[in-house]
XYZ file of C-alpha atoms in Angstrom:
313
model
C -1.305 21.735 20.085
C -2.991 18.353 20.195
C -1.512 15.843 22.420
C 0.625 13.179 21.006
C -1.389 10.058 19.805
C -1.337 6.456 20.680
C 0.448 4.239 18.479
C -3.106 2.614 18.210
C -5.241 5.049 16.662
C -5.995 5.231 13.074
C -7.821 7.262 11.016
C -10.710 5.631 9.492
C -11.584 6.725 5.562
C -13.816 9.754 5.432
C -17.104 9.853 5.415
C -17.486 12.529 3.246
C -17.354 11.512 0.000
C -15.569 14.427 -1.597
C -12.325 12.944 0.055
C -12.682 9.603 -0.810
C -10.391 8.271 -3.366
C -12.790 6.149 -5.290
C -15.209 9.391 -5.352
C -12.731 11.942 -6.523
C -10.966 9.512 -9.173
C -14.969 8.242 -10.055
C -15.973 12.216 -10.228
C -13.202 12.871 -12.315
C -13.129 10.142 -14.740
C -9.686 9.223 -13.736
C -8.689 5.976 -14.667
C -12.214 4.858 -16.697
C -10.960 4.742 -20.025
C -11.916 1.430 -20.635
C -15.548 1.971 -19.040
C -18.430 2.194 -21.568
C -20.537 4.617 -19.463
C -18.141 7.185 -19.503
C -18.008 9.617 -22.075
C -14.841 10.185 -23.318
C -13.591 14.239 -23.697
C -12.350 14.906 -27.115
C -8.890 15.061 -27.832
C -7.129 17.230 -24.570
C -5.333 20.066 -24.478
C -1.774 18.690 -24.431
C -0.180 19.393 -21.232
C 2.725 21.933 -22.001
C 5.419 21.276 -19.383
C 8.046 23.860 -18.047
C 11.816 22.124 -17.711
C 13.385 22.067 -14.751
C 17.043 22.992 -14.663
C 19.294 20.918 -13.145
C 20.812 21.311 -9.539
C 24.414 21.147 -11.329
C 23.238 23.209 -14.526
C 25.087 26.734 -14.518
C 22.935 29.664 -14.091
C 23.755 33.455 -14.105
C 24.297 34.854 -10.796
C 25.456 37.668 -8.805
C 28.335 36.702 -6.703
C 26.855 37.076 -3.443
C 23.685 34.805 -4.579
C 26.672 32.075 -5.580
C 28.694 32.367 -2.576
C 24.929 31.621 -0.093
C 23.804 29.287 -2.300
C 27.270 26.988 -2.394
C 27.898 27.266 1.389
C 23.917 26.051 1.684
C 24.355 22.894 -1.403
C 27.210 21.229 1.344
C 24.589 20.345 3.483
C 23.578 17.336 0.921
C 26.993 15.769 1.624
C 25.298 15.045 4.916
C 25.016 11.015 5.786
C 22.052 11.290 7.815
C 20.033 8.467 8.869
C 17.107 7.495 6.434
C 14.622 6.909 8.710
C 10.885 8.067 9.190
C 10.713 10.356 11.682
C 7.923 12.391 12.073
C 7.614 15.110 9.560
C 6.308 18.616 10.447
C 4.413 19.598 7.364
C 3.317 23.195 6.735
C 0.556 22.885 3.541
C 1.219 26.915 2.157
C -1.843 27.024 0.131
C -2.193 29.869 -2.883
C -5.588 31.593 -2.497
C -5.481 34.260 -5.312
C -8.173 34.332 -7.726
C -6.190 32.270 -10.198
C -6.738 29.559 -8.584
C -10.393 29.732 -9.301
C -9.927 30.500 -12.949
C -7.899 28.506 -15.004
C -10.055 25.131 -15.787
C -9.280 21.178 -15.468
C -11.349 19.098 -17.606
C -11.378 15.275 -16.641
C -11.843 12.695 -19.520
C -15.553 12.787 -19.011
C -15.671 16.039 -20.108
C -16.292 18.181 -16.406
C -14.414 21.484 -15.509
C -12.821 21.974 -12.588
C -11.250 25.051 -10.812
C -7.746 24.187 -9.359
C -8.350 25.341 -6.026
C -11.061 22.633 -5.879
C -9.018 19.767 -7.591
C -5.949 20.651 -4.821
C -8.014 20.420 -1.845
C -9.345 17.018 -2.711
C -5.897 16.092 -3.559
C -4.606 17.659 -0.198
C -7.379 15.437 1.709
C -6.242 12.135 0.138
C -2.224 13.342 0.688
C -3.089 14.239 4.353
C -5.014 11.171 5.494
C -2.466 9.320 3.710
C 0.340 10.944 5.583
C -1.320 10.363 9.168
C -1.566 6.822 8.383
C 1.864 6.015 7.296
C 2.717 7.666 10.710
C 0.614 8.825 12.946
C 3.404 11.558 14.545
C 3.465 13.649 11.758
C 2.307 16.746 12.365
C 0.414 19.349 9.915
C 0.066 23.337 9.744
C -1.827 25.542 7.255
C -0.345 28.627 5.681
C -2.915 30.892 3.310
C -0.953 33.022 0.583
C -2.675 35.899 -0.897
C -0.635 39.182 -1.345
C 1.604 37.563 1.874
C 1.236 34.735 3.698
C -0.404 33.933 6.943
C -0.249 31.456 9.318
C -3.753 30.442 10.319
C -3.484 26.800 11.953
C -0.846 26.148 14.189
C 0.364 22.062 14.105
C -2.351 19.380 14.392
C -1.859 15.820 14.444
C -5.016 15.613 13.348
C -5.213 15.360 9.285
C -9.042 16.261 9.526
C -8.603 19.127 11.429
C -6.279 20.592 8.584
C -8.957 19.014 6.302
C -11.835 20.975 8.196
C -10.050 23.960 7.841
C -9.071 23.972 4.212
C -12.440 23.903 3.546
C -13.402 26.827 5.810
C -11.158 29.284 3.092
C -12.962 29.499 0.120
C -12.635 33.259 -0.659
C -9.619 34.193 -3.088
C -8.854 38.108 -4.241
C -6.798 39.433 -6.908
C -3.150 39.338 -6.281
C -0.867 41.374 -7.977
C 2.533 40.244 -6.346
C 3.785 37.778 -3.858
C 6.930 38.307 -1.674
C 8.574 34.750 -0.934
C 9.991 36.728 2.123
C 6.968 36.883 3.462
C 6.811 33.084 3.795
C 10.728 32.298 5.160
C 9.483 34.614 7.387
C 6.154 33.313 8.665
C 7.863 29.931 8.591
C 10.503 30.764 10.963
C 8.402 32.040 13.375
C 6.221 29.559 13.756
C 8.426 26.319 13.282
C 11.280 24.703 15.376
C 14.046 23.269 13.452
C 15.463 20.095 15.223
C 19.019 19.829 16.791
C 20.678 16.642 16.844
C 23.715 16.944 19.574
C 26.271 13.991 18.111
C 26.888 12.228 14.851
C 24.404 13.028 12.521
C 25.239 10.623 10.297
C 23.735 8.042 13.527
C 21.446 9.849 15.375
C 17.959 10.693 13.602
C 16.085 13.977 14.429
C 13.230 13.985 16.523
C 11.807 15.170 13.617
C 11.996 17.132 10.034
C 10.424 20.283 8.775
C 8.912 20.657 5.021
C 7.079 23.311 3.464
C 4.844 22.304 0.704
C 4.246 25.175 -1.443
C 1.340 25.050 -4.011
C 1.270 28.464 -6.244
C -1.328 28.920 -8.784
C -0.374 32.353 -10.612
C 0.456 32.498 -13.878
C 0.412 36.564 -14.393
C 2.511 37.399 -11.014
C 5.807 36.385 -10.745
C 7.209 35.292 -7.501
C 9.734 38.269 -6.039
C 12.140 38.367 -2.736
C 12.958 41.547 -0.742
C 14.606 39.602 1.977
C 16.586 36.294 2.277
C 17.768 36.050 5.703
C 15.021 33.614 7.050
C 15.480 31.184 3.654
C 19.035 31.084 4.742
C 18.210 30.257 8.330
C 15.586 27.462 7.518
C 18.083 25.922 4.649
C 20.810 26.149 6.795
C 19.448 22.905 8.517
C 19.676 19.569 7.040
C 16.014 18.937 8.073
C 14.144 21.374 6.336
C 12.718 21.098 2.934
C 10.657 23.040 0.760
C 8.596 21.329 -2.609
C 6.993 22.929 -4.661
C 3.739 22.337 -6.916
C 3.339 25.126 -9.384
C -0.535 24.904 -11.318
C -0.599 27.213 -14.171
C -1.701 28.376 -17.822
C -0.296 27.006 -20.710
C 2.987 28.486 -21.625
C 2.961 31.721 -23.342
C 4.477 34.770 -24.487
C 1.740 37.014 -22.407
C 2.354 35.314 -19.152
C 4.913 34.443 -16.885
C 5.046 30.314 -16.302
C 8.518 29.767 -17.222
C 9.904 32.887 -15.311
C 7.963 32.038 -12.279
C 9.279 28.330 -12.745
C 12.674 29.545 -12.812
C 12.209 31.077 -9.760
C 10.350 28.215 -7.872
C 13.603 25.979 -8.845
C 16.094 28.715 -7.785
C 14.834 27.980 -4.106
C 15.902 24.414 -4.079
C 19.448 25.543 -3.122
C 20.315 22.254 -1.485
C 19.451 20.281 -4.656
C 16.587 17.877 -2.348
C 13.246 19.641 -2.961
C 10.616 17.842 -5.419
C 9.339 20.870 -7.733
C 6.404 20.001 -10.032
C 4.040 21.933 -12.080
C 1.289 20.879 -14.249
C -1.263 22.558 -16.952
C -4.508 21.329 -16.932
C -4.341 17.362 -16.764
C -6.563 16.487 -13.263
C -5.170 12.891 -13.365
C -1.313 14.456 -13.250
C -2.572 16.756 -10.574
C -3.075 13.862 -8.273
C -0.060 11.446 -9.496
C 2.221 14.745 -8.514
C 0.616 15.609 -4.914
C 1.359 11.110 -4.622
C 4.430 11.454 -5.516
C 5.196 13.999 -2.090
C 3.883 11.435 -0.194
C 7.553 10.257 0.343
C 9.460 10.838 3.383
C 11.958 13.662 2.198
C 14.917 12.036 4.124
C 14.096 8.353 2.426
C 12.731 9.543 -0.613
C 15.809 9.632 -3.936
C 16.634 12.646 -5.558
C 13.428 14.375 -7.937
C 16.171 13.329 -10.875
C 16.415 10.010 -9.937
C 13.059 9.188 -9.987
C 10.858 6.575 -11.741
C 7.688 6.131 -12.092
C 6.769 3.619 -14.562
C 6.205 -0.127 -13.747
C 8.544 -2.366 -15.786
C 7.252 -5.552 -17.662
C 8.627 -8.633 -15.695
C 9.108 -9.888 -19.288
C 11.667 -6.971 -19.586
C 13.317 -7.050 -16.119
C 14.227 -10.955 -17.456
């Protein structure tokens, strides 16, 4: 593990253009609709969203799946400080072959592979992240037919950076295990213990696993819960979820695998996204993680949208 940084270094914008946010929004033709040298795409594929069911919606379940998940949702009665303490993020990166072929097209008219469009957007969330504090830490899971752990925590954003680069071969998957990745989680993180008040004493630090799955033909399964009910039994771990995928249909398996990603918010905290196709949503989702997960509001309570002053008088 690298040792802990000054309080005065900083990490200077990359040199290499392909994480540079005027590059990648430039490439892309994000945000140059009123430029006349860009050619404008025709009319886009509307972007066909899944719904996300509500923490408090009812859902069908067995009762021993009822009885884990309600002794797990107390934990978000806790009054824990809101404070940014350094985060311990584990980036658990899908690297099946879908992920290299559904297509992005930007308004200019380019195609993109997602795999390529979330590592750009993981360089601009990780440099971000170091510079908002520079203790937060950052690991690198790879998820193919399980997941591996293949770089251990780093403050160094360019390190993870480096090495997200270095994986560039996907294979065809035909099933992924979430067990596989409570378990490689558990292994390889520390959960925090605060001895006291909670509700006054911050962690030295919090745990979140961001998981970004790309399949729209394999649906997620689970052959073992034990280590997702040791990681959510702590207040300071947190799993998102960004789910990149097809548009909606009766031949695949989106809205089951959806379903599924939401399921694992059991304490009602994670931010689960998904998007079809739309490059500029891509990156206003992966902005929207940068918040700290014990500051940030509930995913439901969020807004977006700048209001008018003329309507705020």
């Amino acid at each position: 593990m690298d040792p802990i940084p000054t309080q005065s270094r900083s990490i200077s914008p990359s040199p290499n253009p392909l994480y540079g946010l005027d590059s990648v929004l430039q490439e892309e033709g994000i945000g140059n609709e009123n430029d006349p040298n860009v050619q404008q795409a025709p009319v886009s594929v509307p972007d066909q969203g899944l719904r996300r069911r509500s923490h408090t919606e009812p859902v069908e379940k067995d009762d021993s799946d009822f009885n884990e998940a309600d002794q797990i949702s107390g934990i978000t009665d806790l009054n824990y400080p809101r404070v940014n303490c350094p985060e311990k993020i584990v980036i658990c990166l899908d690297m099946s072959s879908e992920m290299n072929k559904l297509s992005f097209r930007s308004r200019s008219g380019d195609k993109f592979a997602p795999l390529k469009l979330i590592k750009r957007a993981l360089g601009l969330f990780l440099q971000t992240k170091s510079k908002l504090n520079h203790y937060h830490q950052f690991a690198l899971v790879i998820m193919q037919e399980e997941a591996c752990w293949v770089s251990d925590f780093t403050y160094s954003a360019r390190e993870i950076i480096h090495n997200l680069e270095e994986y560039s071969t996907t294979s065809e998957c035909t099933s992924f295990d979430l067990s596989t990745l409570y378990n490689t989680l558990k292994e390889n993180v520390e959960l925090p213990v605060v001895l006291g008040d909670q509700s006054v004493i911050p962690p030295s630090h919090v745990v979140r696993a961001i998981f970004i799955y790309g399949r729209s033909q394999c649906q997620l399964s689970f052959s073992d819960k034990e280590a997702q009910k040791f990681l959510e039994s702590s207040p300071y771990f947190f799993l998102d979820a960004f789910y990149i995928h097809e548009p909606v249909a009766d031949d695949n398996k989106c809205e089951e695998t959806f379903n599924t990603l939401c399921d694992l918010d059991c304490k009602g905290l994670s931010y689960i996204v998904e998007i079809s196709r739309n490059p500029t949503k891509l990156h206003d989702y992966m902005a929207q993680l940068l918040a700290h997960p014990l500051q940030r509001p509930l995913q439901s309570d969020t807004a977006y949208k700048i209001q008018p002053l003329d309507e705020i008088r």
